[in-house]
Short mmCIF file of C-alpha atoms and ligand atoms in Angstrom, two decimals:
data_model
loop_
_atom_site.label_atom_id
_atom_site.label_comp_id
_atom_site.label_asym_id
_atom_site.label_seq_id
_atom_site.Cartn_x
_atom_site.Cartn_y
_atom_site.Cartn_z
CA MET A 5 0.00 0.00 0.00
CA ASN A 6 1.17 3.51 -0.82
CA TYR A 7 1.38 5.61 2.33
CA ASN A 8 2.26 8.74 0.42
CA LYS A 9 -1.17 10.33 0.36
CA LYS A 10 -2.24 13.88 -0.36
CA SER A 11 -3.37 15.95 2.59
CA ILE A 12 -5.47 19.10 2.93
CA GLU A 13 -2.30 21.10 2.34
CA ASP A 14 -1.91 19.56 -1.13
CA ILE A 15 -5.23 20.76 -2.50
CA GLU A 16 -6.85 24.17 -2.99
CA VAL A 17 -9.70 24.46 -0.50
CA ALA A 18 -10.42 28.20 -0.55
CA GLY A 19 -14.06 28.86 -1.41
CA LYS A 20 -14.67 25.12 -1.90
CA ARG A 21 -17.26 23.06 -0.11
CA VAL A 22 -15.27 20.50 1.84
CA LEU A 23 -16.91 17.39 3.30
CA CYS A 24 -14.73 16.31 6.22
CA ARG A 25 -15.23 12.92 7.89
CA CYS A 26 -14.28 13.25 11.54
CA ASP A 27 -14.31 10.89 14.48
CA PHE A 28 -16.89 12.48 16.75
CA ASN A 29 -17.86 9.14 18.28
CA VAL A 30 -17.63 10.64 21.77
CA PRO A 31 -18.84 9.00 24.98
CA THR A 32 -22.00 10.55 26.47
CA LYS A 33 -23.99 10.12 29.65
CA ASP A 34 -27.47 11.54 30.24
CA GLY A 35 -27.16 13.59 27.06
CA LYS A 36 -23.81 15.13 28.05
CA ILE A 37 -20.39 14.52 26.53
CA THR A 38 -18.12 12.86 29.13
CA SER A 39 -14.90 13.29 27.14
CA ASP A 40 -14.44 15.79 24.32
CA LYS A 41 -10.95 14.50 23.47
CA ARG A 42 -11.94 13.41 19.97
CA ILE A 43 -13.55 16.77 19.21
CA VAL A 44 -10.45 18.60 20.42
CA ALA A 45 -8.26 16.29 18.33
CA ALA A 46 -10.19 17.25 15.20
CA LEU A 47 -9.70 21.00 15.71
CA PRO A 48 -6.43 21.50 13.76
CA THR A 49 -7.97 20.22 10.52
CA ILE A 50 -11.22 22.13 11.00
CA GLN A 51 -9.40 25.34 11.93
CA TYR A 52 -7.14 25.01 8.87
CA LEU A 53 -10.18 24.68 6.61
CA ILE A 54 -11.85 27.69 8.24
CA ASP A 55 -8.69 29.79 7.98
CA LYS A 56 -8.34 28.93 4.29
CA GLY A 57 -11.90 30.07 3.61
CA ALA A 58 -13.39 26.67 2.87
CA LYS A 59 -17.09 26.00 3.38
CA VAL A 60 -16.80 23.22 5.91
CA ILE A 61 -19.27 20.32 6.09
CA LEU A 62 -18.41 17.92 8.91
CA CYS A 63 -19.76 14.43 9.37
CA SER A 64 -19.29 11.49 11.71
CA HIS A 65 -21.05 8.52 13.20
CA MET A 66 -21.77 8.18 16.90
CA GLY A 67 -22.59 4.88 18.56
CA LYS A 68 -24.50 2.17 16.73
CA PRO A 69 -27.97 3.42 15.76
CA LYS A 70 -28.05 0.77 12.99
CA GLY A 71 -30.12 2.82 10.59
CA GLU A 72 -32.59 4.01 13.21
CA TRP A 73 -33.16 7.62 14.10
CA LYS A 74 -32.21 7.38 17.79
CA PRO A 75 -32.40 10.86 19.34
CA GLU A 76 -29.87 10.01 22.08
CA LEU A 77 -27.27 9.49 19.35
CA SER A 78 -27.81 12.86 17.68
CA LEU A 79 -24.64 14.82 16.93
CA LYS A 80 -26.30 18.01 18.18
CA VAL A 81 -24.26 17.73 21.42
CA VAL A 82 -21.11 17.67 19.30
CA ALA A 83 -22.19 20.76 17.35
CA ASP A 84 -22.73 22.60 20.65
CA ARG A 85 -19.35 21.63 22.07
CA LEU A 86 -17.59 22.34 18.77
CA SER A 87 -19.21 25.79 18.64
CA GLU A 88 -17.71 26.55 22.07
CA LEU A 89 -14.28 25.25 21.09
CA LEU A 90 -14.18 27.12 17.77
CA GLY A 91 -15.77 30.26 19.16
CA LYS A 92 -18.26 30.30 16.31
CA THR A 93 -21.63 28.80 15.60
CA VAL A 94 -21.58 25.36 14.03
CA ILE A 95 -24.71 25.00 11.92
CA MET A 96 -26.49 21.72 12.72
CA ALA A 97 -28.23 19.89 9.90
CA ALA A 98 -31.50 18.14 10.68
CA ASP A 99 -30.57 15.15 8.52
CA VAL A 100 -27.54 13.40 7.02
CA ALA A 101 -27.73 14.11 3.32
CA GLY A 102 -31.38 15.02 3.00
CA GLU A 103 -33.20 18.20 2.07
CA ASP A 104 -32.18 20.18 5.14
CA ALA A 105 -28.48 19.27 4.91
CA LYS A 106 -28.40 20.01 1.19
CA ALA A 107 -30.08 23.40 1.59
CA LYS A 108 -27.77 24.40 4.43
CA ALA A 109 -24.69 23.19 2.56
CA ALA A 110 -25.67 25.22 -0.50
CA ALA A 111 -26.02 28.37 1.63
CA LEU A 112 -22.61 28.12 3.32
CA GLN A 113 -20.23 31.06 3.10
CA PRO A 114 -16.41 30.75 3.17
CA GLY A 115 -15.33 29.99 6.75
CA ASP A 116 -18.74 28.63 7.78
CA VAL A 117 -18.94 25.26 9.50
CA MET A 118 -21.85 22.86 9.50
CA LEU A 119 -22.31 19.39 10.92
CA LEU A 120 -24.43 16.63 9.42
CA GLU A 121 -26.48 14.25 11.55
CA ASN A 122 -25.14 10.87 12.62
CA THR A 123 -24.16 9.08 9.40
CA ARG A 124 -25.27 5.74 10.85
CA TYR A 125 -28.86 7.01 11.05
CA ILE A 126 -28.91 5.92 7.41
CA LYS A 127 -28.88 2.16 6.80
CA GLY A 128 -26.79 2.58 3.65
CA GLU A 129 -23.82 4.04 5.55
CA THR A 130 -22.33 0.78 6.83
CA LYS A 131 -23.24 -0.97 3.56
CA ASN A 132 -21.25 1.60 1.59
CA ASP A 133 -24.41 2.27 -0.40
CA PRO A 134 -23.52 4.27 -3.55
CA GLU A 135 -26.79 6.21 -3.25
CA LEU A 136 -25.75 7.64 0.11
CA SER A 137 -22.17 8.20 -1.10
CA LYS A 138 -23.54 10.17 -4.09
CA ASP A 139 -25.88 12.18 -1.86
CA LEU A 140 -23.02 13.08 0.45
CA ALA A 141 -20.74 13.92 -2.46
CA SER A 142 -23.40 16.10 -4.10
CA MET A 143 -23.05 18.62 -1.26
CA ALA A 144 -19.30 19.11 -1.63
CA ASP A 145 -16.35 19.66 -3.98
CA ILE A 146 -13.68 17.89 -1.93
CA PHE A 147 -13.63 15.00 0.55
CA VAL A 148 -11.29 15.03 3.54
CA ASN A 149 -10.91 11.93 5.69
CA ASP A 150 -9.74 12.77 9.19
CA ALA A 151 -11.22 9.75 10.99
CA PHE A 152 -8.55 7.09 11.41
CA GLY A 153 -10.64 5.02 13.83
CA THR A 154 -13.05 4.08 11.02
CA ALA A 155 -10.49 3.98 8.20
CA HIS A 156 -10.57 0.15 8.21
CA ARG A 157 -14.28 0.27 7.34
CA ALA A 158 -15.54 0.74 3.80
CA HIS A 159 -18.59 2.86 4.58
CA SER A 160 -20.23 5.60 2.51
CA SER A 161 -18.82 8.43 4.61
CA THR A 162 -15.37 6.88 5.11
CA ALA A 163 -14.56 5.61 1.63
CA GLY A 164 -17.53 5.39 -0.75
CA VAL A 165 -17.86 9.14 -1.11
CA ALA A 166 -14.31 9.26 -2.51
CA ASP A 167 -15.63 7.57 -5.67
CA TYR A 168 -17.27 10.88 -6.53
CA LEU A 169 -14.93 13.55 -5.11
CA PRO A 170 -11.21 14.28 -4.98
CA ALA A 171 -10.16 12.86 -1.59
CA VAL A 172 -7.30 13.84 0.73
CA SER A 173 -6.37 13.26 4.37
CA GLY A 174 -6.81 15.61 7.30
CA TYR A 175 -4.02 16.17 9.82
CA LEU A 176 -5.00 13.29 12.12
CA VAL A 177 -5.08 10.70 9.38
CA GLN A 178 -1.95 12.16 7.81
CA LYS A 179 -0.08 11.75 11.10
CA GLU A 180 -1.23 8.15 11.54
CA VAL A 181 -0.35 7.20 8.00
CA SER A 182 3.01 8.90 7.87
CA ILE A 183 4.31 7.66 11.24
CA MET A 184 2.95 4.11 11.08
CA GLY A 185 3.52 3.87 7.35
CA LYS A 186 7.18 4.81 7.74
CA ALA A 187 7.63 2.39 10.63
CA LEU A 188 6.38 -0.48 8.49
CA ALA A 189 7.87 0.49 5.16
CA ASN A 190 11.21 1.90 6.18
CA PRO A 191 11.86 1.61 9.92
CA GLU A 192 14.96 2.79 11.67
CA ARG A 193 16.53 -0.33 13.14
CA PRO A 194 16.57 -2.12 15.45
CA PHE A 195 12.82 -2.38 15.05
CA VAL A 196 11.10 -4.00 18.03
CA ALA A 197 7.44 -4.93 18.25
CA ILE A 198 5.80 -5.69 21.57
CA LEU A 199 2.51 -7.55 21.54
CA GLY A 200 0.24 -8.39 24.44
CA GLY A 201 -3.41 -8.45 25.31
CA ALA A 202 -5.80 -11.23 25.87
CA LYS A 203 -6.28 -13.27 22.72
CA VAL A 204 -3.83 -14.79 20.27
CA SER A 205 -6.54 -15.19 17.64
CA ASP A 206 -7.19 -11.41 17.52
CA LYS A 207 -3.59 -10.78 16.64
CA LEU A 208 -2.70 -13.76 14.46
CA ASN A 209 -2.17 -11.80 11.29
CA VAL A 210 -0.28 -9.05 13.04
CA ILE A 211 2.25 -11.53 14.36
CA ASN A 212 2.66 -13.01 10.92
CA ASN A 213 3.13 -9.62 9.23
CA LEU A 214 5.42 -8.17 11.90
CA LEU A 215 7.73 -11.17 11.62
CA GLU A 216 8.43 -9.98 8.07
CA LYS A 217 9.56 -6.57 9.34
CA VAL A 218 10.99 -6.55 12.85
CA ASP A 219 14.33 -7.47 14.37
CA THR A 220 12.80 -8.48 17.69
CA LEU A 221 9.26 -9.57 18.51
CA ILE A 222 8.27 -9.54 22.16
CA ILE A 223 5.17 -11.38 23.27
CA GLY A 224 3.69 -10.74 26.71
CA GLY A 225 0.21 -10.44 28.16
CA GLY A 226 -2.35 -13.21 27.98
CA MET A 227 -1.06 -14.22 24.54
CA ALA A 228 2.26 -15.37 25.92
CA TYR A 229 0.85 -18.46 27.66
CA THR A 230 -0.35 -20.01 24.40
CA PHE A 231 3.19 -19.62 23.06
CA LEU A 232 4.62 -21.10 26.26
CA ALA A 233 2.17 -24.00 26.03
CA ALA A 234 3.21 -24.50 22.40
CA GLN A 235 6.80 -24.80 23.62
CA GLY A 236 5.64 -27.65 25.83
CA TYR A 237 5.50 -25.91 29.20
CA THR A 238 2.57 -26.39 31.54
CA VAL A 239 0.89 -23.06 32.15
CA GLY A 240 -1.65 -24.04 34.82
CA LYS A 241 -4.91 -22.14 34.61
CA SER A 242 -3.46 -19.36 32.44
CA LEU A 243 -5.29 -18.19 29.35
CA VAL A 244 -4.54 -20.63 26.52
CA ASP A 245 -6.02 -20.65 23.05
CA SER A 246 -5.74 -24.39 22.51
CA GLU A 247 -6.70 -24.13 18.84
CA LYS A 248 -3.75 -21.87 18.18
CA LEU A 249 -0.91 -24.05 19.47
CA ASP A 250 0.12 -25.13 15.97
CA TYR A 251 -0.06 -21.56 14.76
CA CYS A 252 2.25 -20.47 17.60
CA LYS A 253 4.69 -23.24 16.66
CA GLU A 254 4.60 -22.05 13.06
CA MET A 255 5.31 -18.48 14.13
CA MET A 256 8.22 -19.57 16.31
CA ALA A 257 9.65 -21.50 13.38
CA LYS A 258 9.14 -18.53 11.09
CA ALA A 259 10.96 -16.26 13.53
CA GLU A 260 13.90 -18.64 13.47
CA VAL A 261 14.01 -18.78 9.67
CA LYS A 262 13.77 -14.99 9.40
CA GLY A 263 16.39 -14.44 12.10
CA VAL A 264 13.92 -12.53 14.23
CA LYS A 265 14.57 -12.66 17.94
CA LEU A 266 11.36 -13.83 19.63
CA LEU A 267 11.16 -13.01 23.32
CA LEU A 268 8.65 -14.62 25.65
CA PRO A 269 8.45 -13.79 29.36
CA VAL A 270 10.89 -15.82 31.48
CA ASP A 271 8.86 -15.21 34.62
CA THR A 272 5.30 -14.33 35.50
CA ALA A 273 3.01 -13.13 38.27
CA VAL A 274 0.57 -15.89 39.19
CA ALA A 275 -2.51 -16.09 41.37
CA SER A 276 -5.05 -18.81 42.03
CA SER A 277 -7.87 -16.99 40.24
CA PHE A 278 -8.70 -13.97 38.10
CA PRO A 279 -9.37 -10.86 40.23
CA SER A 280 -13.05 -10.13 40.72
CA PRO A 281 -13.91 -7.31 40.52
CA ILE A 282 -10.98 -6.72 38.22
CA ASP A 283 -9.30 -4.17 40.52
CA ALA A 284 -9.79 -6.22 43.73
CA GLU A 285 -6.78 -6.69 45.97
CA ILE A 286 -4.95 -9.85 44.92
CA ALA A 287 -2.11 -11.94 46.34
CA VAL A 288 0.46 -12.93 43.70
CA GLN A 289 3.69 -14.88 43.55
CA TYR A 290 6.38 -14.59 40.94
CA VAL A 291 7.50 -17.83 39.29
CA ASP A 292 9.57 -18.80 36.27
CA CYS A 293 7.48 -19.58 33.21
CA THR A 294 9.02 -23.06 33.14
CA ALA A 295 7.46 -23.76 36.56
CA ILE A 296 3.93 -22.40 36.64
CA PRO A 297 2.00 -24.41 39.27
CA ALA A 298 -0.98 -26.35 37.93
CA ASP A 299 -3.49 -24.52 40.15
CA GLN A 300 -2.26 -21.00 39.27
CA MET A 301 -2.80 -18.59 36.39
CA GLY A 302 -0.36 -16.09 34.89
CA LEU A 303 -1.74 -12.56 35.07
CA ASP A 304 1.30 -10.36 34.40
CA ILE A 305 4.91 -10.68 33.33
CA GLY A 306 7.43 -11.01 36.15
CA PRO A 307 10.37 -8.76 37.15
CA LYS A 308 12.97 -10.59 35.04
CA ALA A 309 10.76 -10.32 31.95
CA CYS A 310 10.13 -6.64 32.72
CA ALA A 311 13.86 -5.98 32.74
CA GLU A 312 14.48 -7.97 29.56
CA PHE A 313 11.59 -6.41 27.61
CA ALA A 314 12.45 -2.89 28.80
CA GLY A 315 16.08 -3.44 27.82
CA ALA A 316 15.12 -4.54 24.31
CA ALA A 317 12.77 -1.57 23.94
CA LYS A 318 15.42 0.87 25.09
CA ALA A 319 17.98 -0.49 22.61
CA ALA A 320 15.54 -0.05 19.70
CA LYS A 321 15.26 2.79 17.21
CA THR A 322 11.63 1.98 16.36
CA VAL A 323 9.14 0.39 18.75
CA VAL A 324 5.57 -0.62 18.03
CA TRP A 325 3.48 -1.71 21.00
CA ASN A 326 0.04 -3.26 20.95
CA GLY A 327 -1.60 -4.91 23.95
CA PRO A 328 -0.92 -4.71 27.69
CA MET A 329 1.56 -7.09 29.39
CA GLY A 330 -0.89 -8.15 32.07
CA VAL A 331 -4.23 -7.40 33.66
CA PHE A 332 -3.21 -3.76 33.99
CA GLU A 333 -6.67 -2.74 35.24
CA ASN A 334 -5.50 -4.18 38.59
CA PRO A 335 -2.68 -2.17 40.27
CA THR A 336 -0.86 -5.32 41.45
CA LEU A 337 -0.92 -6.73 37.90
CA ALA A 338 0.00 -3.50 36.11
CA LYS A 339 3.73 -3.72 36.79
CA GLY A 340 4.65 -5.30 33.45
CA THR A 341 2.58 -2.82 31.48
CA ILE A 342 4.09 0.06 33.48
CA ALA A 343 7.61 -1.25 32.87
CA VAL A 344 7.04 -1.37 29.11
CA ALA A 345 5.34 2.04 29.05
CA GLN A 346 8.20 3.49 31.08
CA ALA A 347 10.78 1.98 28.72
CA LEU A 348 9.02 3.50 25.71
CA ALA A 349 8.76 6.84 27.48
CA ASP A 350 12.49 6.81 28.33
CA SER A 351 13.60 5.68 24.89
CA ASP A 352 14.60 8.12 22.15
CA ALA A 353 13.32 5.68 19.55
CA VAL A 354 10.25 6.37 17.46
CA THR A 355 7.61 4.85 19.72
CA ILE A 356 4.16 3.93 18.46
CA VAL A 357 1.31 2.60 20.56
CA GLY A 358 -1.77 1.08 18.92
CA GLY A 359 -4.69 -0.77 20.43
CA GLY A 360 -7.46 0.63 22.59
CA ASP A 361 -6.34 -0.86 25.90
CA SER A 362 -2.62 -0.17 25.46
CA ALA A 363 -3.38 3.44 24.52
CA ALA A 364 -5.65 3.75 27.56
CA ALA A 365 -2.92 2.24 29.74
CA CYS A 366 -0.36 4.80 28.50
CA GLU A 367 -2.77 7.60 29.24
CA GLN A 368 -3.90 6.33 32.65
CA LEU A 369 -0.31 5.74 33.70
CA GLY A 370 0.74 9.21 32.59
CA PHE A 371 3.19 8.28 29.81
CA ALA A 372 1.21 9.55 26.84
CA ASP A 373 3.23 12.76 26.38
CA GLN A 374 6.47 10.84 26.06
CA ILE A 375 5.32 8.49 23.30
CA THR A 376 5.92 9.56 19.68
CA HIS A 377 2.50 8.46 18.50
CA ILE A 378 -0.53 6.96 20.17
CA SER A 379 -2.86 5.77 17.47
CA THR A 380 -6.44 6.97 17.67
CA GLY A 381 -7.75 3.77 16.11
CA GLY A 382 -7.64 0.42 17.90
CA GLY A 383 -8.99 -1.84 15.16
CA ALA A 384 -7.67 0.37 12.41
CA SER A 385 -4.13 0.43 13.78
CA LEU A 386 -4.17 -3.33 14.15
CA GLU A 387 -5.22 -3.77 10.52
CA PHE A 388 -2.56 -1.27 9.52
CA LEU A 389 0.10 -3.32 11.35
CA GLU A 390 -1.27 -6.44 9.68
CA GLY A 391 -0.28 -4.84 6.40
CA LEU A 392 -3.88 -4.65 5.20
CA GLU A 393 -5.11 -1.95 2.90
CA LEU A 394 -7.48 0.35 4.83
CA PRO A 395 -10.35 1.49 2.58
CA GLY A 396 -10.48 4.96 4.18
CA ILE A 397 -6.83 5.50 3.28
CA ALA A 398 -6.60 3.60 0.01
CA CYS A 399 -9.32 5.90 -1.38
CA LEU A 400 -7.21 9.04 -0.90
CA GLN A 401 -5.25 10.56 -3.75
CA ASP A 402 -1.58 9.58 -4.01
CA LYS A 403 0.96 12.37 -3.86
P1 ADP B 513 -5.55 -3.71 23.01
O1 ADP B 513 -6.92 -3.12 23.18
O2 ADP B 513 -4.46 -2.78 23.47
O3 ADP B 513 -5.34 -4.23 21.62
P2 ADP B 513 -6.42 -6.26 24.02
O4 ADP B 513 -7.83 -5.82 23.91
O5 ADP B 513 -5.93 -7.30 23.10
O6 ADP B 513 -5.45 -4.98 23.99
O7 ADP B 513 -6.17 -6.86 25.48
C1 ADP B 513 -6.39 -6.11 26.63
C2 ADP B 513 -6.86 -7.00 27.76
O8 ADP B 513 -5.98 -8.09 27.96
C3 ADP B 513 -6.90 -6.26 29.07
O9 ADP B 513 -8.23 -6.13 29.50
C4 ADP B 513 -6.07 -7.12 30.02
O10 ADP B 513 -6.65 -7.24 31.31
C5 ADP B 513 -6.06 -8.46 29.33
N1 ADP B 513 -4.92 -9.29 29.72
C6 ADP B 513 -3.62 -8.98 29.65
N2 ADP B 513 -2.86 -9.96 30.15
C7 ADP B 513 -3.69 -10.94 30.56
C8 ADP B 513 -3.51 -12.22 31.17
N3 ADP B 513 -2.29 -12.69 31.47
N4 ADP B 513 -4.60 -12.96 31.44
C9 ADP B 513 -5.83 -12.49 31.14
N5 ADP B 513 -6.08 -11.29 30.56
C10 ADP B 513 -5.01 -10.52 30.27
MG1 MG B 514 -8.88 -4.02 23.52
#
């Protein structure tokens, strides 16, 4: 895939009607936004378009209305918050690409901003229905995709509309594509990938693709025990994906053939059961991964693994991290995840974090500012690392 895509700076937007797909899928409670982070993140692109005198038409989905007009998922709350942040009125359309939206779009003046209703109010959105794509396109002259979190979906507002309009990236998508694209296509070496999280099967293809690229692959978190089991160790009550043992063996063999160093944890924190509730106080012991007692389960990497993983991360020039090293939601079991986050924060390598929970962990633990790039898209960043073509990016014009 070509990562060299045109951005808003590569196209003339002055006086043009610009349809900009944002990620305004913000959390709400009782009709109020509980975090406006995603709206704030979209501001640079929107402000650029305003400053250049574009007529700005914003759109996004929110939640999963599945084609139904659910009032609690109206983007009106986003328009209100965005108006405050921009210090100017954001015109709210009463529909997505219907009569009201079209009339309001036609009346826009340079520098005006309007917001369409929740794109998923229309059934055709998630089916990438050409009728909806055409309706959306009919309101604008240019399409800007600034929503990385939905870039792995071929929907009308994320990709389909680009069949009918010149399409470029906004600043958020540009940043994701240039940093992650460079890491995969032309990384500064040593290139180390750290994978964790709960399920091997979720990350099968990532492991396979990363083995083609990296110098060292580190596997921690719940995934590690399936690999350890595949090596013939008993892992007690730890999470094991018994259908994936052969796959793990294949990946270990592939690493050997490719000369990739594959690191598994040498020790682990174990307890007799999973904490319930997840942040309940828990008594753990640290044991070597070759000697996990039959009645125990591994819930975090141990101190020796922490030191080894952190050392490998610090020696790297490029690090990609996806998936926590343990049940980081519990303070006693967060040590491995903290050690890795700390190593990335201390490193002067290009450090990239993808995956919803790993990104949340970096933020909760206070390391976010010291990471080069925290991807805004969990699923999208995973597909990116898998080497898949993302429809919302593939549809943009090449430079
Ligand atoms: P991401 O969202 O970053 O891609 P995942 O969703 O794959 O990460 O995995 C995150 C989850 O994995 C967390 O909820 C964490 O508690 C869980 N987890 C990590 N290590 C273990 C383990 N050893 N046993 C069970 N669950 C684990
Ligand atoms: Mg997750």
